[in-house]
Short mmCIF file of C-alpha atoms in Angstrom, two decimals:
data_model
loop_
_atom_site.label_atom_id
_atom_site.label_comp_id
_atom_site.label_asym_id
_atom_site.label_seq_id
_atom_site.Cartn_x
_atom_site.Cartn_y
_atom_site.Cartn_z
CA MET M 201 116.17 149.06 89.61
CA LEU M 202 112.80 150.63 90.40
CA GLU M 203 112.81 152.31 87.03
CA TRP M 204 113.56 148.99 85.45
CA LEU M 205 110.51 147.52 87.16
CA LEU M 206 108.20 150.46 86.43
CA GLU M 207 109.10 151.09 82.82
CA PRO M 208 106.93 148.31 81.30
CA LEU M 209 103.94 149.50 83.33
CA ALA M 210 103.75 152.64 81.22
CA PHE M 211 102.25 150.52 78.45
CA GLU M 212 98.61 149.54 78.68
CA PHE M 213 99.18 146.14 77.06
CA MET M 214 101.84 145.36 79.64
CA ARG M 215 99.58 146.37 82.53
CA ASN M 216 96.82 144.16 81.12
CA ALA M 217 99.25 141.31 80.59
CA LEU M 218 100.58 141.57 84.13
CA ILE M 219 97.12 141.55 85.68
CA THR M 220 96.17 138.52 83.57
CA GLY M 221 99.47 136.90 84.43
CA ILE M 222 98.89 137.32 88.18
CA LEU M 223 95.34 135.93 87.93
CA VAL M 224 96.43 132.98 85.84
CA GLY M 225 99.40 132.48 88.17
CA VAL M 226 96.92 131.95 91.03
CA LEU M 227 94.29 130.02 89.11
CA CYS M 228 96.45 127.47 87.30
CA PRO M 229 98.18 125.99 90.38
CA VAL M 230 94.86 125.72 92.28
CA VAL M 231 93.20 123.79 89.46
CA GLY M 232 96.42 121.96 88.61
CA THR M 233 96.67 120.65 92.19
CA TYR M 234 93.51 118.61 91.61
CA LEU M 235 94.96 117.16 88.41
CA ILE M 236 98.27 116.25 90.06
CA VAL M 237 96.81 114.46 93.06
CA GLN M 238 94.67 112.36 90.74
CA ARG M 239 97.72 111.54 88.58
CA MET M 240 95.99 113.29 85.71
CA ALA M 241 98.50 116.08 85.09
CA LEU M 242 98.72 115.25 81.42
CA LEU M 243 94.98 115.66 81.08
CA GLY M 244 95.64 119.40 81.32
CA ASP M 245 97.85 119.13 78.27
CA VAL M 246 95.31 117.01 76.42
CA MET M 247 92.49 119.44 77.06
CA ALA M 248 94.63 122.42 76.16
CA HIS M 249 95.27 120.93 72.73
CA SER M 250 91.71 119.75 72.40
CA VAL M 251 90.23 123.24 72.47
CA LEU M 252 91.58 123.90 68.99
CA PRO M 253 88.78 122.32 66.86
CA GLY M 254 86.21 124.23 68.92
CA LEU M 255 88.11 127.47 68.39
CA ALA M 256 88.22 126.93 64.63
CA ILE M 257 84.53 126.04 64.28
CA ALA M 258 83.37 128.88 66.52
CA PHE M 259 85.55 131.34 64.62
CA PHE M 260 84.04 130.14 61.35
CA LEU M 261 80.45 130.32 62.63
CA ARG M 262 81.17 133.72 64.22
CA VAL M 263 80.02 132.59 67.65
CA ASN M 264 82.08 133.30 70.77
CA ILE M 265 85.30 131.37 70.22
CA LEU M 266 85.60 130.68 73.93
CA PHE M 267 82.30 128.86 73.90
CA GLY M 268 83.64 126.68 71.11
CA ALA M 269 86.85 126.06 73.01
CA PHE M 270 84.92 125.13 76.15
CA VAL M 271 82.70 122.60 74.39
CA SER M 272 85.59 121.07 72.51
CA GLY M 273 87.78 120.75 75.63
CA LEU M 274 85.00 119.13 77.64
CA LEU M 275 84.20 116.76 74.80
CA SER M 276 87.75 115.44 74.85
CA ALA M 277 87.56 114.88 78.63
CA PHE M 278 84.36 112.90 78.24
CA LEU M 279 85.72 110.87 75.38
CA ILE M 280 88.71 109.93 77.54
CA ALA M 281 86.54 109.02 80.54
CA TRP M 282 84.24 106.96 78.30
CA LEU M 283 87.00 105.05 76.52
CA ARG M 284 88.67 104.41 79.85
CA SER M 285 85.54 102.89 81.36
CA GLN M 286 84.51 100.87 78.32
CA THR M 287 87.80 99.31 77.24
CA ARG M 288 90.89 97.91 78.87
CA ILE M 289 93.13 100.50 77.21
CA LYS M 290 95.15 102.39 79.82
CA VAL M 291 94.46 106.05 80.31
CA ASP M 292 97.87 107.34 79.14
CA ALA M 293 97.43 105.71 75.75
CA VAL M 294 93.88 107.04 75.41
CA MET M 295 95.07 110.53 76.31
CA ALA M 296 97.91 110.43 73.79
CA LEU M 297 95.57 109.45 71.00
CA ILE M 298 92.76 111.90 71.84
CA PHE M 299 95.18 114.78 72.29
CA SER M 300 96.88 114.36 68.93
CA SER M 301 93.63 113.61 67.09
CA PHE M 302 91.83 116.68 68.42
CA PHE M 303 94.85 118.84 67.70
CA ALA M 304 95.07 117.41 64.17
CA LEU M 305 91.37 118.08 63.65
CA GLY M 306 91.89 121.64 64.84
CA VAL M 307 94.77 122.32 62.45
CA LEU M 308 92.82 120.73 59.60
CA LEU M 309 89.72 122.82 60.33
CA ILE M 310 91.71 126.04 60.50
CA THR M 311 93.10 125.32 57.02
CA LEU M 312 89.83 124.05 55.52
CA LEU M 313 87.68 126.85 56.88
CA ARG M 314 90.33 129.40 55.81
CA ASN M 315 90.30 130.90 59.28
CA LYS M 316 92.35 133.99 59.89
CA LEU M 317 93.00 132.64 63.37
CA ASP M 318 96.50 133.48 64.55
CA LEU M 319 97.61 129.98 65.43
CA ASP M 320 100.95 131.12 66.85
CA SER M 321 99.48 133.36 69.51
CA PHE M 322 97.08 130.63 70.64
CA LEU M 323 99.87 128.12 70.80
CA PHE M 324 102.50 130.17 72.61
CA GLY M 325 100.73 133.16 74.11
CA ASP M 326 100.95 136.76 73.03
CA ILE M 327 100.99 139.42 75.72
CA LEU M 328 100.79 142.17 73.11
CA GLY M 329 97.28 141.05 72.34
CA VAL M 330 95.84 141.12 75.87
CA THR M 331 92.87 143.49 75.77
CA LEU M 332 90.75 144.84 78.62
CA THR M 333 88.04 142.36 77.60
CA ASP M 334 90.53 139.53 78.09
CA VAL M 335 91.41 140.89 81.51
CA GLY M 336 87.72 141.10 82.44
CA ARG M 337 87.14 137.54 81.31
CA THR M 338 90.11 136.25 83.27
CA VAL M 339 88.89 138.07 86.40
CA VAL M 340 85.45 136.43 86.09
CA VAL M 341 86.84 132.94 85.45
CA THR M 342 89.34 133.23 88.32
CA LEU M 343 86.79 134.47 90.84
CA LEU M 344 84.26 131.86 89.75
CA ILE M 345 86.62 128.92 90.04
CA LEU M 346 88.24 130.03 93.29
CA SER M 347 84.82 130.50 94.92
CA LEU M 348 83.69 127.06 93.76
CA VAL M 349 86.88 125.48 95.11
CA LYS M 350 86.30 127.21 98.45
CA LEU M 351 82.62 126.18 98.57
CA PHE M 352 83.15 122.54 97.64
CA TYR M 353 86.58 122.08 99.17
CA LYS M 354 85.74 119.15 101.45
CA GLU M 355 83.81 117.30 98.74
CA LEU M 356 86.60 117.83 96.21
CA LEU M 357 89.16 116.71 98.77
CA PHE M 358 87.26 113.48 99.39
CA TYR M 359 86.68 112.88 95.67
CA THR M 360 90.30 113.37 94.65
CA PHE M 361 91.63 111.36 97.59
CA ALA M 362 89.31 108.37 97.24
CA ARG M 363 86.77 108.38 94.42
CA ASP M 364 85.21 105.08 95.56
CA GLY M 365 84.93 106.27 99.14
CA ALA M 366 83.28 109.50 98.00
CA GLU M 367 80.83 107.55 95.87
CA ALA M 368 80.16 105.15 98.74
CA ILE M 369 78.92 107.96 100.99
CA GLY M 370 76.71 109.24 98.18
CA LEU M 371 78.67 112.18 96.74
CA PRO M 372 77.71 112.84 93.09
CA VAL M 373 81.04 111.74 91.65
CA ASN M 374 80.11 112.17 87.97
CA LEU M 375 78.97 115.72 88.59
CA ILE M 376 82.20 116.44 90.46
CA TYR M 377 84.24 115.03 87.56
CA PHE M 378 82.29 117.20 85.14
CA GLY M 379 82.83 120.25 87.35
CA LEU M 380 86.57 119.64 87.58
CA MET M 381 86.89 119.19 83.84
CA ALA M 382 84.89 122.36 83.24
CA ALA M 383 87.23 124.19 85.62
CA VAL M 384 90.29 122.86 83.80
CA THR M 385 88.90 123.93 80.42
CA LEU M 386 88.00 127.42 81.68
CA THR M 387 91.44 127.78 83.23
CA ILE M 388 93.07 126.84 79.95
CA ILE M 389 90.94 129.36 78.07
CA ALA M 390 91.82 132.05 80.59
CA SER M 391 95.52 131.25 80.23
CA MET M 392 95.56 131.06 76.44
CA GLN M 393 96.57 134.69 75.94
CA THR M 394 99.50 134.66 78.34
CA VAL M 395 101.10 131.24 78.03
CA GLY M 396 99.30 129.65 75.08
CA VAL M 397 97.76 126.21 74.87
CA VAL M 398 100.98 124.28 74.27
CA LEU M 399 102.58 125.57 77.45
CA VAL M 400 99.65 126.01 79.80
CA VAL M 401 100.18 122.54 81.26
CA SER M 402 103.43 123.80 82.70
CA LEU M 403 101.66 126.50 84.69
CA LEU M 404 99.00 123.99 85.76
CA VAL M 405 101.59 121.52 86.99
CA GLY M 406 104.91 123.31 87.70
CA PRO M 407 104.09 125.64 90.61
CA ALA M 408 101.82 123.06 92.25
CA ILE M 409 104.42 120.26 92.23
CA THR M 410 107.05 122.70 93.42
CA ALA M 411 104.75 123.46 96.35
CA TYR M 412 104.08 119.72 96.85
CA LEU M 413 107.72 119.29 97.86
CA PHE M 414 107.18 121.57 100.87
CA VAL M 415 103.73 120.79 102.24
CA LYS M 416 101.59 118.04 103.76
CA GLU M 417 98.08 119.32 103.11
CA LEU M 418 96.18 119.97 99.89
CA HIS M 419 95.20 123.56 100.68
CA GLN M 420 98.82 124.40 101.50
CA MET M 421 99.81 123.02 98.11
CA MET M 422 97.30 125.37 96.50
CA VAL M 423 98.32 128.48 98.42
CA LEU M 424 102.06 127.98 98.04
CA GLY M 425 101.51 126.91 94.42
CA ALA M 426 99.63 130.14 93.75
CA ILE M 427 102.46 132.21 95.24
CA ILE M 428 105.01 130.39 93.08
CA GLY M 429 102.69 130.73 90.08
CA VAL M 430 102.44 134.50 90.51
CA ILE M 431 106.23 134.83 90.92
CA SER M 432 106.77 132.80 87.73
CA SER M 433 104.18 134.81 85.82
CA ILE M 434 105.50 138.23 86.76
CA SER M 435 109.17 137.32 86.32
CA GLY M 436 108.40 135.65 83.01
CA MET M 437 106.58 138.74 81.75
CA TYR M 438 109.56 140.96 82.56
CA VAL M 439 111.93 138.56 80.84
CA SER M 440 109.59 138.56 77.86
CA TYR M 441 109.45 142.37 77.79
CA TYR M 442 113.17 143.01 78.10
CA LEU M 443 114.48 140.17 75.95
CA ASN M 444 111.70 140.53 73.41
CA VAL M 445 110.83 136.82 73.54
CA PRO M 446 107.36 135.20 73.74
CA SER M 447 105.81 135.40 77.19
CA GLY M 448 104.72 131.74 77.39
CA PRO M 449 108.17 130.14 77.25
CA SER M 450 109.63 132.76 79.61
CA ILE M 451 106.98 132.10 82.29
CA VAL M 452 107.33 128.35 81.87
CA LEU M 453 111.12 128.42 82.18
CA VAL M 454 111.10 130.65 85.26
CA GLY M 455 108.64 128.16 86.79
CA PHE M 456 110.91 125.27 85.89
CA GLY M 457 113.89 127.06 87.45
CA LEU M 458 111.98 127.43 90.72
CA PHE M 459 111.01 123.75 90.57
CA LEU M 460 114.66 122.73 90.16
CA LEU M 461 115.63 124.82 93.17
CA ALA M 462 112.91 123.13 95.21
CA VAL M 463 113.95 119.65 94.10
CA LEU M 464 117.49 120.38 95.25
CA PHE M 465 116.85 122.43 98.39
CA SER M 466 113.39 121.65 99.84
CA PRO M 467 113.93 121.08 103.61
CA ASN M 468 112.47 117.58 103.85
CA GLN M 469 112.50 116.30 100.31
CA GLY M 470 115.31 118.29 98.61
CA ILE M 471 117.91 116.02 97.06
CA LEU M 472 120.74 117.97 98.71
CA THR M 473 118.97 118.96 101.91
CA ARG M 474 116.92 116.01 103.12
CA PRO M 475 117.99 114.81 106.55
CA GLU M 476 119.84 111.65 105.46
CA MET M 477 121.82 113.60 102.83
CA VAL M 478 122.82 116.25 105.35
CA ASP M 479 123.97 113.48 107.75
CA ARG M 480 125.97 111.82 105.00
CA SER M 481 127.66 115.03 103.87
CA THR M 482 128.51 115.96 107.46
CA ARG M 483 130.08 112.53 107.86
CA ILE M 484 132.10 112.84 104.66
CA PHE M 485 133.19 116.33 105.67
CA ARG M 486 134.30 115.07 109.07
CA GLN M 487 136.24 112.20 107.49
CA LEU M 488 138.00 114.62 105.15
CA LYS M 489 138.94 116.81 108.11
CA ASP M 490 140.29 113.78 109.99
CA LEU M 491 142.32 112.79 106.93
CA ARG M 492 143.88 116.21 106.72
CA ARG M 493 144.72 116.13 110.40
CA GLY M 494 146.03 112.59 110.22
CA MET Y 30 69.36 93.54 108.41
CA LEU Y 31 71.23 93.68 105.10
CA GLU Y 32 69.78 91.56 102.38
CA VAL Y 33 71.59 90.75 99.16
CA ARG Y 34 69.20 89.27 96.60
CA HIS Y 35 70.32 87.42 93.47
CA LEU Y 36 73.30 89.67 92.86
CA SER Y 37 75.10 89.15 89.54
CA VAL Y 38 77.93 91.26 88.22
CA ASN Y 39 79.70 91.15 84.88
CA TYR Y 40 83.08 92.74 84.51
CA ARG Y 41 84.14 93.44 80.91
CA GLY Y 42 82.21 90.44 79.64
CA ILE Y 43 83.35 88.05 82.36
CA GLN Y 44 80.94 86.91 85.03
CA ALA Y 45 82.42 88.09 88.32
CA LEU Y 46 79.49 87.24 90.59
CA ALA Y 47 76.61 84.89 89.89
CA ASP Y 48 73.33 84.93 91.75
CA VAL Y 49 74.71 85.73 95.20
CA CYS Y 50 72.06 85.73 97.95
CA PHE Y 51 72.53 86.18 101.68
CA LYS Y 52 71.29 88.09 104.71
CA LEU Y 53 73.37 89.77 107.39
CA ALA Y 54 71.88 90.29 110.82
CA ALA Y 55 72.80 93.21 113.07
CA GLY Y 56 75.32 92.53 115.82
CA ARG Y 57 77.13 89.87 113.83
CA LEU Y 58 80.69 89.75 112.60
CA VAL Y 59 80.69 88.13 109.17
CA GLY Y 60 83.84 87.10 107.31
CA LEU Y 61 83.96 86.93 103.52
CA ILE Y 62 86.47 84.36 102.32
CA GLY Y 63 87.47 82.81 99.02
CA PRO Y 64 90.48 82.42 96.74
CA ASN Y 65 92.13 85.34 94.95
CA GLY Y 66 89.91 86.56 92.17
CA ALA Y 67 86.84 84.99 93.75
CA GLY Y 68 85.05 88.33 93.65
CA LYS Y 69 85.33 89.39 97.32
CA SER Y 70 86.15 93.02 96.54
CA THR Y 71 83.68 92.96 93.67
CA LEU Y 72 80.94 91.84 96.05
CA ILE Y 73 81.73 94.65 98.49
CA LYS Y 74 81.79 97.19 95.68
CA ALA Y 75 78.56 95.83 94.23
CA ILE Y 76 76.85 96.12 97.61
CA LEU Y 77 77.97 99.76 97.71
CA ASN Y 78 76.80 100.21 94.12
CA LEU Y 79 80.28 101.33 93.05
CA ILE Y 80 80.19 99.03 90.03
CA PRO Y 81 77.31 98.29 87.67
CA ILE Y 82 75.12 95.41 88.80
CA ARG Y 83 73.69 93.18 86.10
CA GLU Y 84 70.94 91.76 88.24
CA GLY Y 85 69.85 91.73 91.84
CA GLN Y 86 69.14 94.04 94.73
CA VAL Y 87 70.80 95.16 97.93
CA ILE Y 88 68.25 95.98 100.61
CA TYR Y 89 68.99 97.48 104.02
CA GLN Y 90 66.22 97.79 106.62
CA GLY Y 91 63.63 97.25 103.91
CA LEU Y 92 64.93 99.93 101.50
CA PRO Y 93 67.53 99.86 98.71
CA LEU Y 94 70.92 100.55 100.25
CA LYS Y 95 71.84 103.11 97.61
CA GLN Y 96 69.15 105.41 99.01
CA GLN Y 97 70.76 105.41 102.45
CA ARG Y 98 74.47 105.49 101.83
CA GLN Y 99 75.25 107.45 104.98
CA GLN Y 100 74.54 104.22 106.86
CA VAL Y 101 77.58 102.49 105.39
CA ALA Y 102 81.22 102.88 106.36
CA TYR Y 103 83.62 101.43 103.80
CA VAL Y 104 87.31 100.72 104.29
CA PRO Y 105 88.97 100.01 100.93
CA GLN Y 106 91.99 97.79 100.33
CA ARG Y 107 95.33 99.38 101.17
CA SER Y 108 96.45 99.23 97.56
CA GLN Y 109 93.52 101.45 96.52
CA ILE Y 110 94.84 104.41 98.48
CA ASP Y 111 97.38 106.96 97.32
CA TRP Y 112 99.63 107.25 100.38
CA ASP Y 113 101.53 110.19 98.84
CA TYR Y 114 98.40 112.34 98.76
CA PRO Y 115 99.07 115.59 100.63
CA ILE Y 116 96.73 115.02 103.55
CA THR Y 117 97.19 114.58 107.29
CA VAL Y 118 95.78 111.85 109.54
CA TRP Y 119 93.29 114.31 111.05
CA ASN Y 120 91.80 115.30 107.71
CA VAL Y 121 91.50 111.71 106.47
CA VAL Y 122 89.36 110.90 109.50
CA MET Y 123 87.47 114.18 109.10
CA MET Y 124 86.35 112.97 105.65
CA ALA Y 125 83.99 110.62 107.47
CA ARG Y 126 82.07 113.71 108.53
CA THR Y 127 81.61 115.10 105.00
CA ALA Y 128 78.03 113.86 104.69
CA HIS Y 129 77.13 114.91 108.24
CA ALA Y 130 78.30 118.46 107.67
CA GLY Y 131 76.33 118.77 104.43
CA TRP Y 132 77.13 120.93 101.41
CA PHE Y 133 78.71 124.36 102.02
CA HIS Y 134 79.28 123.72 105.73
CA ALA Y 135 82.49 123.38 107.66
CA PRO Y 136 82.66 120.51 110.15
CA SER Y 137 80.80 121.22 113.39
CA ARG Y 138 82.24 121.04 116.88
CA THR Y 139 80.50 117.68 117.33
CA SER Y 140 82.30 116.39 114.23
CA ARG Y 141 85.65 117.50 115.61
CA GLU Y 142 84.87 115.76 118.89
CA VAL Y 143 83.84 112.56 117.08
CA VAL Y 144 87.05 112.60 115.03
CA LYS Y 145 89.13 113.17 118.14
CA GLU Y 146 87.42 110.29 119.95
CA ALA Y 147 87.93 107.96 116.99
CA LEU Y 148 91.62 108.85 116.76
CA LEU Y 149 92.05 108.34 120.50
CA ARG Y 150 90.33 104.94 120.22
CA VAL Y 151 92.82 103.71 117.60
CA GLU Y 152 95.72 105.35 119.49
CA MET Y 153 96.57 107.70 116.63
CA PHE Y 154 95.61 111.07 118.14
CA GLY Y 155 99.25 111.90 118.85
CA LEU Y 156 100.10 111.48 115.17
CA ARG Y 157 97.14 113.49 113.87
CA ASP Y 158 99.34 116.06 112.09
CA ARG Y 159 101.42 113.48 110.21
CA GLN Y 160 101.09 113.16 106.45
CA ILE Y 161 99.63 109.67 105.88
CA GLY Y 162 102.64 108.47 103.90
CA GLU Y 163 104.83 108.94 106.99
CA LEU Y 164 103.04 106.16 108.90
CA SER Y 165 103.67 102.42 109.15
CA GLY Y 166 101.27 100.00 107.46
CA GLY Y 167 99.51 99.22 110.72
CA GLN Y 168 99.15 102.89 111.63
CA GLN Y 169 97.74 103.62 108.18
CA GLN Y 170 95.13 100.91 108.64
CA ARG Y 171 94.22 102.35 112.03
CA VAL Y 172 93.61 105.76 110.44
CA PHE Y 173 91.07 104.19 108.11
CA LEU Y 174 89.53 102.31 110.99
CA ALA Y 175 89.15 105.64 112.80
CA ARG Y 176 87.53 107.08 109.70
CA ALA Y 177 85.00 104.24 109.67
CA ILE Y 178 84.26 104.74 113.39
CA ALA Y 179 83.89 108.51 112.97
CA GLN Y 180 81.28 108.00 110.30
CA GLN Y 181 78.95 106.57 112.99
CA ALA Y 182 77.45 104.21 110.44
CA GLU Y 183 75.30 101.15 111.00
CA LEU Y 184 76.84 98.88 108.40
CA PHE Y 185 80.60 98.36 108.08
CA LEU Y 186 82.28 96.93 105.00
CA PHE Y 187 86.01 96.26 105.31
CA ASP Y 188 88.11 95.06 102.38
CA GLU Y 189 91.03 93.00 103.73
CA PRO Y 190 91.75 95.16 106.78
CA LEU Y 191 94.29 92.74 108.25
CA THR Y 192 96.65 92.71 105.26
CA ALA Y 193 100.17 93.88 106.20
CA VAL Y 194 99.38 95.05 109.72
CA ASP Y 195 101.40 94.52 112.89
CA LYS Y 196 100.20 92.42 115.86
CA LYS Y 197 99.21 95.47 117.89
CA THR Y 198 97.00 96.82 115.13
CA GLU Y 199 95.51 93.39 114.56
CA ALA Y 200 94.55 93.12 118.22
CA LEU Y 201 93.10 96.63 118.14
CA ILE Y 202 91.07 95.90 115.05
CA LEU Y 203 89.62 92.76 116.65
CA GLU Y 204 88.73 94.74 119.79
CA ILE Y 205 86.93 97.31 117.70
CA TYR Y 206 85.02 94.61 115.82
CA ALA Y 207 83.80 93.37 119.20
CA GLU Y 208 82.78 96.87 120.28
CA LEU Y 209 80.88 97.54 117.07
CA LYS Y 210 79.19 94.17 117.35
CA ALA Y 211 78.12 94.96 120.91
CA GLN Y 212 76.61 98.22 119.62
CA GLY Y 213 74.45 96.19 117.24
CA LYS Y 214 76.28 97.18 114.04
CA THR Y 215 76.46 94.92 111.02
CA LEU Y 216 79.97 94.01 109.87
CA LEU Y 217 81.11 92.33 106.66
CA ILE Y 218 84.84 91.78 106.39
CA SER Y 219 86.66 90.27 103.46
CA CYS Y 220 89.66 88.41 104.78
CA HIS Y 221 92.73 86.41 103.94
CA GLU Y 222 93.26 84.73 107.29
CA TRP Y 223 93.17 81.00 107.80
CA GLY Y 224 92.80 78.51 110.59
CA GLU Y 225 92.25 79.74 114.14
CA ALA Y 226 91.77 83.32 113.03
CA LEU Y 227 88.50 82.42 111.34
CA ASN Y 228 86.97 81.66 114.72
CA HIS Y 229 86.75 85.39 115.40
CA TYR Y 230 83.85 85.48 112.98
CA ASP Y 231 80.28 84.58 113.87
CA ARG Y 232 79.56 83.60 110.31
CA LEU Y 233 81.53 83.01 107.15
CA LEU Y 234 80.57 83.51 103.54
CA LEU Y 235 82.65 81.34 101.21
CA LEU Y 236 82.70 82.87 97.75
CA ASN Y 237 84.01 81.91 94.36
CA GLN Y 238 81.93 83.75 91.77
CA ARG Y 239 78.90 82.24 93.50
CA LEU Y 240 78.21 81.80 97.18
CA ILE Y 241 79.47 78.31 98.02
CA ALA Y 242 78.67 78.23 101.71
CA ASN Y 243 77.12 80.48 104.32
CA GLY Y 244 77.11 79.60 108.01
CA SER Y 245 79.20 79.31 111.16
CA PRO Y 246 82.95 78.70 110.65
CA ILE Y 247 82.42 75.03 111.55
CA GLU Y 248 79.71 74.60 108.96
CA VAL Y 249 81.54 76.45 106.23
CA MET Y 250 85.09 75.11 106.51
CA THR Y 251 84.40 71.56 105.41
CA LEU Y 252 86.65 69.71 103.02
CA GLU Y 253 83.93 69.58 100.43
CA ASN Y 254 83.31 73.34 100.52
CA ILE Y 255 87.00 74.18 100.42
CA GLN Y 256 87.60 71.87 97.50
CA CYS Y 257 84.68 73.41 95.76
CA ALA Y 258 85.97 76.97 96.31
CA TYR Y 259 89.68 76.44 95.89
CA GLY Y 260 89.72 73.45 93.59
CA VAL Y 261 92.48 71.72 95.58
CA CYS Y 262 92.64 69.46 98.58
CA PRO Y 263 94.56 71.34 101.26
CA GLN Y 264 96.64 69.75 104.02
CA PRO Y 265 94.52 68.85 107.02
CA GLN Y 266 95.39 70.94 110.04
CA ARG Y 267 93.97 71.19 113.51
CA PHE Y 268 91.60 74.10 113.29
CA HIS Y 269 89.86 74.42 116.61
CA GLN Y 270 91.43 72.37 119.34
CA SER Y 271 89.04 73.21 122.14
CA LYS Y 272 86.21 71.40 120.42
CA GLU Y 273 88.53 68.62 119.31
CA THR Y 274 87.19 68.81 115.81
CA MET Y 275 89.33 68.48 112.71
CA TYR Y 276 88.85 71.11 110.10
CA PHE Y 277 90.57 71.60 106.85
CA CYS Y 278 92.05 74.89 106.05
#
């Protein structure tokens, strides 16, 4: 068993991938928690797809592709916020349109600019390609975002709970929105190598909503979410290594498995374990026993 | 003294408020009434500068209110709040202390004391560790009342605080209005009540896009004003028996 666990660690790429996976496993649920409580989970997906045009242009201009991705992701968030405030179109429809349009633009640009960008690895993650530079970048992004969350925790809590209330006491709500969107974009960029942009929303949302079924405070959701995120990441990597399948889908499916378990068995909210269900099953069981006796 | 001068608000091309002017004196309980869609919530949000104002000014103690937002405690409508948010009663009330603590600082001991006092006042201290979704409607309203108290503000804006609350909470809310009034605070409360209940207020503002009437309940609740605001002639009903006056409500 131990050998089975240690074997992949002999490879440098696997060590790098695991470190990145652990960092992303912590980072995604923390940032994702803020999206979920604002009912903006799908925004993660939108922004993940929206980084593509930026990637293509930056690759073509030979500037840092992550800078391009960052600008492009933020642009989509602003476009959504702007359309939402200026028209009566509901946010889900705006998001659907922006997400597909940015993605389409990205695919078009990659073809037109004859980029040698490996689309597949960006879309689904490629642990073979995780370099030390990638690890370094993920460390920086993770530490930066976690420190900012710690520093501005009470302001972010107020903002995500009641935007109007936060604005009423004079908190800079637009700046906070910008900061959150920047954090989401950076998180997506940091996760691109391990899970890929198509699947990163799952890591943003999955572990955090699994945690949501167990807790009653926001910080608990983040901490438990991070633990679940790390478990999903590491298990997914091993599945990916031994079954020779892409890492993104493996991580996502392990996360989904844990979510299903929580939905069924969470002490207060589990479908099979919540107090009224336990009462009902005990009653049915007792009736069956009586029947047998009778 | 809160002064609202010529306030006009447009919402997506429709005029929501037109040239609203009034003054609120300290130590007064003022009710804001009007039909659904009259712009009561819009007026409260415009005073707080939460929505763009087309024209007008909101002045508090001689300065624009938006420069002194710590002075205002705002209780939003129940429907504006996500009751499934993972937060406990204690931390909702602690939010009132966000501005007092300042950036980068955890709440001080004073803040914790103030929060505790506020929760004791609304009889919710025992439930401080409950997630807010696990409370009854009245208890939820009391948590937000505690938050407003804990903010130690001068001006209180409540958006329909008596909607869907039990009798006990209603009585408690009215007691707290009286206490705040006695402390010289300024209170503006948008409300849905009718008849006798309106006598709790020192003044009423009757709104329907524009300010139709502004005065004591007796002055405001005249047939003419009500017809003007609601566009219908309501059934006459005895409004305030002690003064043997007939009002229409």
